[in-house]
Amino acid sequence: MKFRLVLVGTVLAALAVAIPLAVNPPAHGLASQHRTAAAPGIQKVKTAAVPDIQKIKHVIILTMENRSFDDYFGTYPGADGIPFAAPPRVWRVHPIQGAAAEGVSYGVCLSDPLRGGCAQPYADHSDSDPGLYLLHDNAASIADINGGKMDGFVSHSETGCTNPQSSCGLVAMGYHVESDIPNYWAYAQHFVLLDHMFESVDSWSLPAHLEEVSLWSARCTSDTNPMSCVSTPDPADRISRRPTPFAWTDLTWLLHMHHVSWGYYLDNGATFSTKSTDGVPTIWNPLPGFTDVGQDGQGGNVQNLSTFFAQAHAGTLPAVSWVIPQPADSDHPPARISRGQAFVTSIINAVMESSDWSSSAIFLSWDDWGGFYDNVAPPNIDQLGYGIRVPGIIISPYARPGYIDHQAASTDSFLKFIEDDFLGGARLNPATDGRPDSRPDVREDFTGDLSSAFDFTQKPLPAMVLPTCPATTALVPTPKPGCDGYVLLDFKSWGDS
């Protein structure tokens, strides 16, 4: 199932004006440092035993929605961000959304066939991004990457657009700065930022969430035979009238076999409904659809987020946790960024205020790029990806403070860390995991080793409890007290459903 977003009760009048375009691209300057050819595949990553990795007794994977790395961290100092021919000096109000840089010279300008000329990046201070225009399925990923040129973001998202006065496609070039998302930047500054974190699969939310729990995205011809599955970037969704099971093996199988506790926590519960006013939609909540979760009697580990908060308060978090937001809390356009940041901060604060903080590692990332511009071509692992770059942050008392990790990583790296920490290096490998499926490779062999982002000999970093709704934000309009502004995302079934 594909889904379309319907903005309810919000008038996007600002979208009627076009963002100023450059007729001729600027001199590339710093852009010449960035790859313009298709990214090569990467070799197997050797994983050495890491002394003291078992100091981490709780891993929390927190997954937000639909942001590219450059959209949130494209101006982060020292990171592989937006190509600037010259850095911005001062900011001024942008005539459409947010602001533009006074005196900035960009090293990138993407073709805009709808209006002619090309479109440059612009600083976007909007709390609610109109990202419903941005395409972000497998076809969009291929078009955006464009053989490694990373120049298809505007033109592909203009598919089907006919009004040159609309902002269709141009929204892809907006980016946010530190004053928009100060807590996200604070976590990066005090802990570890992953600036080569890629979506595990070059596609949309469902395959990304499948990869996050199983290191694979597939379709199966049998509901019960793991060997009947084949790789696909476009798997079938589980909906109320067609609850298609996922027959291959996921990480919880190994966790259960090794007696490792786990929980999968849903913000405001789950929903099978196509209307997402409440609960986590199935495209972000695939774990109950895995047949092995039912076979080993672990379905009860999929719980409401209230259980996570209670366990954090009591100091009884499981070894492995996945935390999934409902749409309004998810950062998925047009949901409010302020509310998404508040949700993330509440989760991290709960861990930091827990007695479990001293032995925890939080892996924060976004499931896919959402159609937003990014300048780094992803490496090729197999037929599924990698996909376009997304933000990634590691938060732990043992994270290297202020460190930017440049190695190629993905959510595969999160599961690899879990396997090395709790499972003695056991892998989701059909030859060894006791429940063979037909996956074509052992993906852990190719992904980054995130143990290098930790220093288990350092003095543990203290907790950094932040206000969930920081007053320093420059978002427009100014968030309401508590950042509780609500924009309804209405997920409609579309396509093969």
CSV table of C-alpha atoms in Angstrom, one decimal:
chain,number,residue,atom,x,y,z
A,1,MET,CA,0.0,0.0,0.0
A,2,LYS,CA,1.1,3.5,-0.8
A,3,PHE,CA,-0.3,6.3,1.2
A,4,ARG,CA,-1.2,9.9,0.5
A,5,LEU,CA,-1.2,12.7,3.1
A,6,VAL,CA,-4.2,15.0,3.3
A,7,LEU,CA,-3.7,18.2,5.3
A,8,VAL,CA,-6.8,18.9,7.3
A,9,GLY,CA,-7.9,22.3,8.5
A,10,THR,CA,-4.7,24.1,7.4
A,11,VAL,CA,-4.4,26.6,4.6
A,12,LEU,CA,-1.0,26.7,2.9
A,13,ALA,CA,-1.5,30.1,1.4
A,14,ALA,CA,2.2,30.7,1.3
A,15,LEU,CA,2.6,28.0,-1.2
A,16,ALA,CA,1.1,30.1,-3.9
A,17,VAL,CA,4.2,32.1,-4.3
A,18,ALA,CA,7.3,30.6,-6.0
A,19,ILE,CA,10.7,30.6,-4.3
A,20,PRO,CA,13.1,32.8,-6.3
A,21,LEU,CA,15.1,30.8,-8.7
A,22,ALA,CA,18.6,31.2,-10.1
A,23,VAL,CA,18.5,31.2,-13.9
A,24,ASN,CA,22.1,30.1,-14.0
A,25,PRO,CA,23.7,27.8,-11.4
A,26,PRO,CA,26.4,29.4,-9.3
A,27,ALA,CA,30.0,28.4,-9.5
A,28,HIS,CA,30.3,25.1,-7.7
A,29,GLY,CA,33.0,26.0,-5.2
A,30,LEU,CA,32.8,23.5,-2.4
A,31,ALA,CA,30.4,21.3,-4.4
A,32,SER,CA,33.4,20.0,-6.4
A,33,GLN,CA,34.3,18.0,-3.2
A,34,HIS,CA,31.2,16.0,-3.4
A,35,ARG,CA,30.6,12.9,-5.6
A,36,THR,CA,28.9,13.3,-8.9
A,37,ALA,CA,29.2,9.7,-10.1
A,38,ALA,CA,27.3,6.7,-8.8
A,39,ALA,CA,28.6,5.6,-5.4
A,40,PRO,CA,30.5,2.4,-5.4
A,41,GLY,CA,29.6,-0.6,-3.3
A,42,ILE,CA,31.4,-1.0,0.0
A,43,GLN,CA,33.3,-4.0,1.2
A,44,LYS,CA,32.6,-6.3,4.1
A,45,VAL,CA,33.3,-4.6,7.4
A,46,LYS,CA,35.4,-6.5,9.8
A,47,THR,CA,34.1,-6.4,13.4
A,48,ALA,CA,36.6,-6.8,16.2
A,49,ALA,CA,35.6,-7.7,19.7
A,50,VAL,CA,35.0,-4.5,21.7
A,51,PRO,CA,36.1,-4.7,25.3
A,52,ASP,CA,33.4,-3.5,27.7
A,53,ILE,CA,30.6,-3.3,25.1
A,54,GLN,CA,28.5,-5.1,27.7
A,55,LYS,CA,28.5,-1.9,29.7
A,56,ILE,CA,25.5,-1.1,27.5
A,57,LYS,CA,22.6,-3.1,29.0
A,58,HIS,CA,19.8,-1.2,27.3
A,59,VAL,CA,19.6,-0.2,23.6
A,60,ILE,CA,16.7,2.1,22.6
A,61,ILE,CA,16.0,2.6,18.9
A,62,LEU,CA,13.9,5.7,18.4
A,63,THR,CA,12.7,6.2,14.8
A,64,MET,CA,11.2,9.4,13.5
A,65,GLU,CA,9.9,10.1,10.0
A,66,ASN,CA,10.8,11.6,6.6
A,67,ARG,CA,13.8,13.8,6.9
A,68,SER,CA,17.1,13.9,5.0
A,69,PHE,CA,20.4,14.6,6.7
A,70,ASP,CA,20.8,17.9,4.9
A,71,ASP,CA,17.2,18.9,5.8
A,72,TYR,CA,18.1,18.9,9.5
A,73,PHE,CA,22.0,19.0,9.7
A,74,GLY,CA,23.0,20.4,6.3
A,75,THR,CA,24.6,23.4,8.1
A,76,TYR,CA,26.1,21.5,11.0
A,77,PRO,CA,29.8,22.5,11.4
A,78,GLY,CA,32.2,19.7,10.4
A,79,ALA,CA,29.5,17.5,8.9
A,80,ASP,CA,29.2,16.5,5.2
A,81,GLY,CA,26.4,19.0,4.6
A,82,ILE,CA,25.0,21.3,2.0
A,83,PRO,CA,27.6,22.5,-0.5
A,84,PHE,CA,28.2,26.2,0.1
A,85,ALA,CA,30.5,28.1,-2.2
A,86,ALA,CA,30.7,30.6,0.7
A,87,PRO,CA,29.1,30.4,4.1
A,88,PRO,CA,26.0,32.5,5.0
A,89,ARG,CA,26.6,35.7,6.9
A,90,VAL,CA,23.2,36.8,8.2
A,91,TRP,CA,19.6,35.6,7.8
A,92,ARG,CA,16.7,37.6,6.5
A,93,VAL,CA,13.0,36.7,6.2
A,94,HIS,CA,12.2,34.6,3.2
A,95,PRO,CA,9.1,35.8,1.2
A,96,ILE,CA,7.6,32.3,1.3
A,97,GLN,CA,8.7,29.9,4.0
A,98,GLY,CA,11.1,30.7,6.7
A,99,ALA,CA,14.2,32.6,5.7
A,100,ALA,CA,17.0,32.9,3.2
A,101,ALA,CA,20.7,33.6,3.8
A,102,GLU,CA,22.0,37.1,3.2
A,103,GLY,CA,25.2,36.9,1.2
A,104,VAL,CA,25.1,33.1,0.8
A,105,SER,CA,26.5,31.4,-2.3
A,106,TYR,CA,25.4,27.9,-2.7
A,107,GLY,CA,27.4,25.3,-4.5
A,108,VAL,CA,24.3,23.5,-5.7
A,109,CYS,CA,21.3,24.4,-7.9
A,110,LEU,CA,18.9,21.7,-9.1
A,111,SER,CA,17.1,21.6,-12.4
A,112,ASP,CA,13.5,23.0,-12.2
A,113,PRO,CA,11.8,22.0,-15.5
A,114,LEU,CA,8.4,23.3,-14.3
A,115,ARG,CA,9.6,26.9,-14.1
A,116,GLY,CA,12.8,26.9,-16.0
A,117,GLY,CA,16.3,27.5,-14.6
A,118,CYS,CA,17.3,25.8,-11.3
A,119,ALA,CA,16.4,25.9,-7.7
A,120,GLN,CA,18.8,26.5,-4.8
A,121,PRO,CA,18.5,25.5,-1.2
A,122,TYR,CA,16.8,27.9,1.2
A,123,ALA,CA,16.5,28.1,5.0
A,124,ASP,CA,13.0,27.0,6.0
A,125,HIS,CA,11.8,28.0,9.5
A,126,SER,CA,8.3,26.6,9.0
A,127,ASP,CA,7.1,24.5,11.9
A,128,SER,CA,4.8,22.6,9.5
A,129,ASP,CA,6.6,21.7,6.2
A,130,PRO,CA,4.2,21.1,3.3
A,131,GLY,CA,6.0,17.9,2.4
A,132,LEU,CA,2.9,16.3,1.0
A,133,TYR,CA,4.2,17.3,-2.4
A,134,LEU,CA,7.4,15.4,-2.1
A,135,LEU,CA,7.6,11.9,-3.6
A,136,HIS,CA,9.6,9.3,-1.6
A,137,ASP,CA,9.0,5.8,-2.9
A,138,ASN,CA,11.5,3.6,-4.7
A,139,ALA,CA,11.0,5.3,-8.0
A,140,ALA,CA,11.6,8.7,-6.3
A,141,SER,CA,14.7,7.5,-4.6
A,142,ILE,CA,16.2,6.3,-7.9
A,143,ALA,CA,15.2,9.6,-9.6
A,144,ASP,CA,16.5,11.8,-6.8
A,145,ILE,CA,19.9,9.9,-6.7
A,146,ASN,CA,20.0,10.0,-10.6
A,147,GLY,CA,23.1,7.8,-10.9
A,148,GLY,CA,24.9,9.5,-8.1
A,149,LYS,CA,24.4,13.1,-9.3
A,150,MET,CA,21.8,13.7,-6.5
A,151,ASP,CA,20.0,16.3,-8.6
A,152,GLY,CA,16.5,14.8,-9.2
A,153,PHE,CA,14.7,16.0,-6.0
A,154,VAL,CA,12.9,19.0,-7.6
A,155,SER,CA,12.2,17.7,-11.0
A,156,HIS,CA,10.8,14.3,-9.8
A,157,SER,CA,8.6,15.8,-7.2
A,158,GLU,CA,7.1,18.1,-9.8
A,159,THR,CA,5.7,15.0,-11.6
A,160,GLY,CA,2.0,15.8,-12.1
A,161,CYS,CA,2.3,19.5,-11.3
A,162,THR,CA,1.1,22.0,-13.8
A,163,ASN,CA,1.1,25.3,-11.9
A,164,PRO,CA,4.4,27.2,-12.1
A,165,GLN,CA,3.2,29.5,-9.2
A,166,SER,CA,3.0,26.6,-6.8
A,167,SER,CA,5.8,25.4,-4.5
A,168,CYS,CA,5.5,21.9,-5.8
A,169,GLY,CA,9.0,20.4,-5.9
A,170,LEU,CA,10.7,23.4,-4.4
A,171,VAL,CA,9.9,22.3,-0.9
A,172,ALA,CA,12.6,19.7,-1.3
A,173,MET,CA,15.3,22.3,-1.2
A,174,GLY,CA,14.3,23.8,2.2
A,175,TYR,CA,16.5,23.1,5.2
A,176,HIS,CA,16.4,23.8,8.9
A,177,VAL,CA,19.0,25.3,11.1
A,178,GLU,CA,20.0,25.0,14.8
A,179,SER,CA,17.6,27.6,16.0
A,180,ASP,CA,14.7,25.6,14.5
A,181,ILE,CA,15.6,22.3,16.2
A,182,PRO,CA,17.9,23.2,19.1
A,183,ASN,CA,17.4,20.0,21.0
A,184,TYR,CA,18.3,17.8,18.0
A,185,TRP,CA,21.5,19.9,17.6
A,186,ALA,CA,22.3,19.8,21.3
A,187,TYR,CA,22.2,16.0,21.2
A,188,ALA,CA,24.5,16.0,18.2
A,189,GLN,CA,26.9,18.5,19.9
A,190,HIS,CA,27.1,16.6,23.2
A,191,PHE,CA,27.1,13.1,21.9
A,192,VAL,CA,27.6,11.5,18.4
A,193,LEU,CA,26.3,12.6,15.1
A,194,LEU,CA,26.3,10.1,12.2
A,195,ASP,CA,26.7,12.1,9.0
A,196,HIS,CA,26.8,9.1,6.7
A,197,MET,CA,23.7,7.4,8.0
A,198,PHE,CA,21.7,6.0,5.1
A,199,GLU,CA,18.2,4.6,4.8
A,200,SER,CA,18.7,0.8,4.7
A,201,VAL,CA,16.5,0.5,1.6
A,202,ASP,CA,16.0,3.0,-1.2
A,203,SER,CA,12.3,3.3,-0.7
A,204,TRP,CA,9.6,4.5,1.6
A,205,SER,CA,8.4,3.9,5.2
A,206,LEU,CA,7.2,0.3,5.2
A,207,PRO,CA,10.4,-1.3,3.8
A,208,ALA,CA,12.5,0.9,6.0
A,209,HIS,CA,10.6,-0.3,9.1
A,210,LEU,CA,10.9,-3.9,8.0
A,211,GLU,CA,14.6,-3.5,7.6
A,212,GLU,CA,14.8,-1.9,11.1
A,213,VAL,CA,13.6,-5.1,12.7
A,214,SER,CA,14.8,-7.8,10.3
A,215,LEU,CA,17.6,-6.4,8.0
A,216,TRP,CA,15.4,-7.3,5.0
A,217,SER,CA,12.4,-6.1,2.9
A,218,ALA,CA,10.7,-8.9,1.0
A,219,ARG,CA,7.5,-10.4,-0.4
A,220,CYS,CA,6.6,-14.0,0.3
A,221,THR,CA,4.4,-16.4,-1.6
A,222,SER,CA,3.7,-18.5,1.5
A,223,ASP,CA,2.5,-17.1,4.8
A,224,THR,CA,4.4,-19.8,6.7
A,225,ASN,CA,7.5,-20.6,4.6
A,226,PRO,CA,10.5,-18.3,5.2
A,227,MET,CA,12.2,-19.7,2.1
A,228,SER,CA,9.4,-18.4,-0.1
A,229,CYS,CA,10.4,-14.7,0.2
A,230,VAL,CA,12.2,-12.6,-2.3
A,231,SER,CA,13.8,-9.1,-2.0
A,232,THR,CA,11.6,-6.1,-2.9
A,233,PRO,CA,11.7,-2.4,-2.1
A,234,ASP,CA,7.9,-2.3,-2.3
A,235,PRO,CA,6.4,-5.0,0.0
A,236,ALA,CA,2.7,-5.4,0.6
A,237,ASP,CA,1.3,-3.5,3.6
A,238,ARG,CA,-0.8,-5.2,6.3
A,239,ILE,CA,-4.2,-3.6,6.3
A,240,SER,CA,-7.4,-4.6,8.1
A,241,ARG,CA,-8.8,-6.6,5.2
A,242,ARG,CA,-5.5,-8.0,4.0
A,243,PRO,CA,-3.2,-8.6,7.1
A,244,THR,CA,-0.4,-10.1,5.0
A,245,PRO,CA,2.2,-11.8,7.3
A,246,PHE,CA,5.9,-11.4,6.9
A,247,ALA,CA,7.3,-14.9,6.8
A,248,TRP,CA,11.0,-14.3,7.1
A,249,THR,CA,13.0,-14.1,10.3
A,250,ASP,CA,13.4,-10.9,12.3
A,251,LEU,CA,15.8,-10.0,15.1
A,252,THR,CA,13.3,-10.8,17.9
A,253,TRP,CA,13.7,-14.5,17.0
A,254,LEU,CA,17.4,-14.3,17.9
A,255,LEU,CA,16.7,-12.2,21.0
A,256,HIS,CA,14.2,-14.8,22.2
A,257,MET,CA,16.5,-17.7,21.4
A,258,HIS,CA,19.2,-16.0,23.5
A,259,HIS,CA,16.8,-15.1,26.3
A,260,VAL,CA,17.3,-11.3,25.7
A,261,SER,CA,14.4,-9.1,26.8
A,262,TRP,CA,12.8,-6.7,24.3
A,263,GLY,CA,9.9,-4.4,23.8
A,264,TYR,CA,8.3,-2.6,20.8
A,265,TYR,CA,6.5,0.5,22.0
A,266,LEU,CA,3.7,2.3,20.1
A,267,ASP,CA,2.9,6.0,20.8
A,268,ASN,CA,-0.8,6.0,21.6
A,269,GLY,CA,-1.2,2.4,20.6
A,270,ALA,CA,-1.6,0.8,17.2
A,271,THR,CA,-4.2,1.2,14.5
A,272,PHE,CA,-5.4,-0.7,11.4
A,273,SER,CA,-7.4,2.3,10.3
A,274,THR,CA,-6.5,4.4,7.3
A,275,LYS,CA,-7.3,7.5,9.4
A,276,SER,CA,-4.3,8.2,11.7
A,277,THR,CA,-5.9,10.5,14.2
A,278,ASP,CA,-4.8,8.0,16.9
A,279,GLY,CA,-2.2,5.3,17.1
A,280,VAL,CA,0.7,4.1,15.0
A,281,PRO,CA,-0.2,3.0,11.4
A,282,THR,CA,0.7,-0.4,10.2
A,283,ILE,CA,3.4,0.9,7.8
A,284,TRP,CA,5.4,2.0,10.8
A,285,ASN,CA,4.4,-1.0,12.9
A,286,PRO,CA,5.2,-4.2,11.0
A,287,LEU,CA,6.6,-6.3,13.8
A,288,PRO,CA,3.2,-7.9,14.8
A,289,GLY,CA,3.0,-9.1,11.2
A,290,PHE,CA,6.1,-11.4,11.5
A,291,THR,CA,5.1,-15.0,11.8
A,292,ASP,CA,8.0,-15.8,14.1
A,293,VAL,CA,6.7,-13.3,16.7
A,294,GLY,CA,3.6,-15.3,17.0
A,295,GLN,CA,5.4,-18.7,16.8
A,296,ASP,CA,7.6,-17.9,19.8
A,297,GLY,CA,4.8,-16.3,21.8
A,298,GLN,CA,6.3,-12.8,21.9
A,299,GLY,CA,3.5,-10.8,20.6
A,300,GLY,CA,2.8,-9.4,24.0
A,301,ASN,CA,6.1,-7.5,23.8
A,302,VAL,CA,4.4,-5.0,21.4
A,303,GLN,CA,3.0,-2.5,23.9
A,304,ASN,CA,1.7,1.0,24.4
A,305,LEU,CA,4.3,3.7,25.0
A,306,SER,CA,3.0,4.2,28.5
A,307,THR,CA,4.7,1.0,29.4
A,308,PHE,CA,8.0,2.3,28.2
A,309,PHE,CA,7.7,5.4,30.5
A,310,ALA,CA,6.7,3.2,33.4
A,311,GLN,CA,9.7,0.9,32.9
A,312,ALA,CA,12.1,3.8,32.5
A,313,HIS,CA,10.8,5.3,35.8
A,314,ALA,CA,11.2,2.0,37.6
A,315,GLY,CA,14.6,1.3,36.1
A,316,THR,CA,13.3,-1.9,34.4
A,317,LEU,CA,13.7,-1.2,30.7
A,318,PRO,CA,14.3,-4.3,28.6
A,319,ALA,CA,17.6,-5.0,26.9
A,320,VAL,CA,16.3,-3.8,23.5
A,321,SER,CA,13.5,-1.3,22.9
A,322,TRP,CA,12.0,0.1,19.7
A,323,VAL,CA,10.0,3.3,20.1
A,324,ILE,CA,7.6,4.4,17.3
A,325,PRO,CA,5.7,7.7,17.2
A,326,GLN,CA,2.2,8.3,16.1
A,327,PRO,CA,1.9,10.6,13.0
A,328,ALA,CA,1.3,13.8,15.0
A,329,ASP,CA,4.6,13.2,16.9
A,330,SER,CA,6.6,11.9,14.0
A,331,ASP,CA,8.3,14.8,12.2
A,332,HIS,CA,6.5,13.5,9.0
A,333,PRO,CA,5.4,16.5,7.0
A,334,PRO,CA,3.1,18.3,7.6
A,335,ALA,CA,3.2,17.3,11.3
A,336,ARG,CA,4.7,20.1,13.4
A,337,ILE,CA,8.5,19.8,13.9
A,338,SER,CA,8.2,21.4,17.4
A,339,ARG,CA,5.9,18.5,18.4
A,340,GLY,CA,8.2,15.9,17.0
A,341,GLN,CA,11.2,17.3,18.8
A,342,ALA,CA,9.2,17.5,22.0
A,343,PHE,CA,8.3,13.8,21.6
A,344,VAL,CA,11.9,12.8,21.1
A,345,THR,CA,13.0,14.9,24.0
A,346,SER,CA,10.4,13.3,26.3
A,347,ILE,CA,11.7,9.8,25.4
A,348,ILE,CA,15.3,10.8,25.9
A,349,ASN,CA,14.5,12.6,29.2
A,350,ALA,CA,12.7,9.5,30.5
A,351,VAL,CA,15.9,7.4,29.9
A,352,MET,CA,18.2,10.1,31.3
A,353,GLU,CA,16.1,10.4,34.5
A,354,SER,CA,16.1,6.6,34.9
A,355,SER,CA,18.5,4.6,36.8
A,356,ASP,CA,19.0,2.7,33.5
A,357,TRP,CA,20.7,5.8,32.0
A,358,SER,CA,24.1,4.7,33.2
A,359,SER,CA,24.0,1.6,31.0
A,360,SER,CA,21.9,2.8,28.0
A,361,ALA,CA,22.5,3.7,24.4
A,362,ILE,CA,19.8,5.6,22.4
A,363,PHE,CA,20.0,5.3,18.6
A,364,LEU,CA,17.9,8.1,17.1
A,365,SER,CA,17.2,8.2,13.4
A,366,TRP,CA,14.6,9.0,10.7
A,367,ASP,CA,13.1,6.2,8.6
A,368,ASP,CA,13.5,7.8,5.1
A,369,TRP,CA,14.5,11.0,3.5
A,370,GLY,CA,10.9,12.1,2.8
A,371,GLY,CA,11.8,13.6,-0.6
A,372,PHE,CA,14.0,16.3,0.9
A,373,TYR,CA,17.3,17.2,-0.8
A,374,ASP,CA,20.6,15.5,0.3
A,375,ASN,CA,24.0,15.9,-1.4
A,376,VAL,CA,25.7,12.6,-0.6
A,377,ALA,CA,25.3,9.6,-3.0
A,378,PRO,CA,24.5,6.4,-1.1
A,379,PRO,CA,26.8,3.4,-1.4
A,380,ASN,CA,25.5,0.2,-3.1
A,381,ILE,CA,25.1,-2.8,-0.8
A,382,ASP,CA,22.7,-5.0,-2.7
A,383,GLN,CA,19.6,-4.6,-4.9
A,384,LEU,CA,17.7,-2.9,-2.0
A,385,GLY,CA,20.1,-0.1,-1.2
A,386,TYR,CA,21.3,1.8,0.5
A,387,GLY,CA,18.8,4.6,0.2
A,388,ILE,CA,19.2,8.4,0.7
A,389,ARG,CA,21.0,9.8,3.7
A,390,VAL,CA,19.0,10.5,6.9
A,391,PRO,CA,20.0,12.0,10.3
A,392,GLY,CA,21.4,9.7,12.9
A,393,ILE,CA,22.5,10.4,16.5
A,394,ILE,CA,23.9,8.2,19.3
A,395,ILE,CA,23.2,9.2,22.9
A,396,SER,CA,24.9,7.4,25.7
A,397,PRO,CA,27.1,8.0,28.8
A,398,TYR,CA,29.8,6.3,26.7
A,399,ALA,CA,29.2,8.1,23.4
A,400,ARG,CA,32.3,10.1,22.3
A,401,PRO,CA,31.3,13.7,23.2
A,402,GLY,CA,31.0,16.0,20.2
A,403,TYR,CA,32.1,13.3,17.8
A,404,ILE,CA,31.0,13.1,14.1
A,405,ASP,CA,31.1,9.5,12.8
A,406,HIS,CA,31.8,9.5,9.1
A,407,GLN,CA,31.5,5.8,8.4
A,408,ALA,CA,28.7,4.5,6.2
A,409,ALA,CA,25.9,3.3,8.5
A,410,SER,CA,22.2,2.5,8.5
A,411,THR,CA,19.7,0.9,10.9
A,412,ASP,CA,21.4,-2.3,10.0
A,413,SER,CA,24.3,-0.9,12.1
A,414,PHE,CA,21.9,-0.6,15.1
A,415,LEU,CA,21.0,-4.3,14.9
A,416,LYS,CA,24.6,-5.3,14.4
A,417,PHE,CA,25.5,-3.4,17.6
A,418,ILE,CA,22.7,-5.3,19.5
A,419,GLU,CA,23.9,-8.6,18.1
A,420,ASP,CA,27.5,-7.9,19.2
A,421,ASP,CA,26.4,-6.6,22.7
A,422,PHE,CA,23.8,-9.2,23.7
A,423,LEU,CA,24.1,-12.1,21.3
A,424,GLY,CA,27.8,-12.7,21.2
A,425,GLY,CA,28.0,-11.6,17.5
A,426,ALA,CA,25.2,-14.0,16.3
A,427,ARG,CA,23.7,-12.8,13.0
A,428,LEU,CA,20.5,-13.0,11.1
A,429,ASN,CA,22.2,-15.6,8.9
A,430,PRO,CA,20.2,-18.4,7.3
A,431,ALA,CA,23.1,-20.7,7.8
A,432,THR,CA,23.3,-20.2,11.6
A,433,ASP,CA,20.2,-18.6,13.1
A,434,GLY,CA,18.0,-21.7,13.3
A,435,ARG,CA,15.2,-20.4,11.2
A,436,PRO,CA,16.6,-20.1,7.6
A,437,ASP,CA,15.0,-17.8,5.1
A,438,SER,CA,15.9,-16.9,1.6
A,439,ARG,CA,17.6,-13.6,2.2
A,440,PRO,CA,20.4,-13.1,-0.4
A,441,ASP,CA,23.1,-11.8,2.0
A,442,VAL,CA,24.1,-11.2,5.6
A,443,ARG,CA,23.7,-7.4,5.8
A,444,GLU,CA,25.6,-7.0,9.1
A,445,ASP,CA,28.7,-7.9,7.1
A,446,PHE,CA,28.5,-4.7,5.1
A,447,THR,CA,27.3,-2.1,7.6
A,448,GLY,CA,29.3,0.2,9.8
A,449,ASP,CA,30.5,-0.9,13.3
A,450,LEU,CA,29.1,1.7,15.6
A,451,SER,CA,31.2,0.5,18.6
A,452,SER,CA,33.7,3.0,17.3
A,453,ALA,CA,31.4,5.8,18.3
A,454,PHE,CA,31.7,4.8,22.0
A,455,ASP,CA,34.6,5.1,24.4
A,456,PHE,CA,34.0,2.6,27.2
A,457,THR,CA,37.0,3.8,29.1
A,458,GLN,CA,35.9,7.5,29.4
A,459,LYS,CA,34.2,8.9,32.5
A,460,PRO,CA,30.5,8.4,31.8
A,461,LEU,CA,28.8,11.5,30.4
A,462,PRO,CA,26.1,13.0,32.7
A,463,ALA,CA,22.4,13.1,31.8
A,464,MET,CA,21.4,16.2,29.8
A,465,VAL,CA,17.7,16.7,30.5
A,466,LEU,CA,16.3,19.3,28.1
A,467,PRO,CA,13.0,21.3,28.0
A,468,THR,CA,10.7,19.5,25.7
A,469,CYS,CA,9.6,22.7,24.1
A,470,PRO,CA,12.6,25.0,24.1
A,471,ALA,CA,12.0,28.7,24.1
A,472,THR,CA,15.0,29.4,21.9
A,473,THR,CA,13.3,28.0,18.8
A,474,ALA,CA,12.9,30.2,15.7
A,475,LEU,CA,10.1,28.2,14.1
A,476,VAL,CA,7.3,30.0,12.4
A,477,PRO,CA,4.7,30.3,13.7
A,478,THR,CA,6.0,30.3,17.3
A,479,PRO,CA,5.0,26.9,18.8
A,480,LYS,CA,2.2,26.9,21.4
A,481,PRO,CA,3.1,26.3,25.0
A,482,GLY,CA,4.1,22.7,25.4
A,483,CYS,CA,4.5,22.4,21.6
A,484,ASP,CA,1.1,20.7,21.5
A,485,GLY,CA,0.1,22.2,18.1
A,486,TYR,CA,-1.7,19.6,16.0
A,487,VAL,CA,-1.8,19.0,12.3
A,488,LEU,CA,-3.9,16.1,11.3
A,489,LEU,CA,-2.2,13.6,8.9
A,490,ASP,CA,-4.9,11.5,7.2
A,491,PHE,CA,-3.4,8.3,5.8
A,492,LYS,CA,-5.5,7.2,2.9
A,493,SER,CA,-5.1,3.8,1.3
A,494,TRP,CA,-3.9,4.2,-2.2
A,495,GLY,CA,-2.6,2.0,-5.0
A,496,ASP,CA,-2.9,-1.8,-4.6
A,497,SER,CA,-5.1,-1.7,-1.5
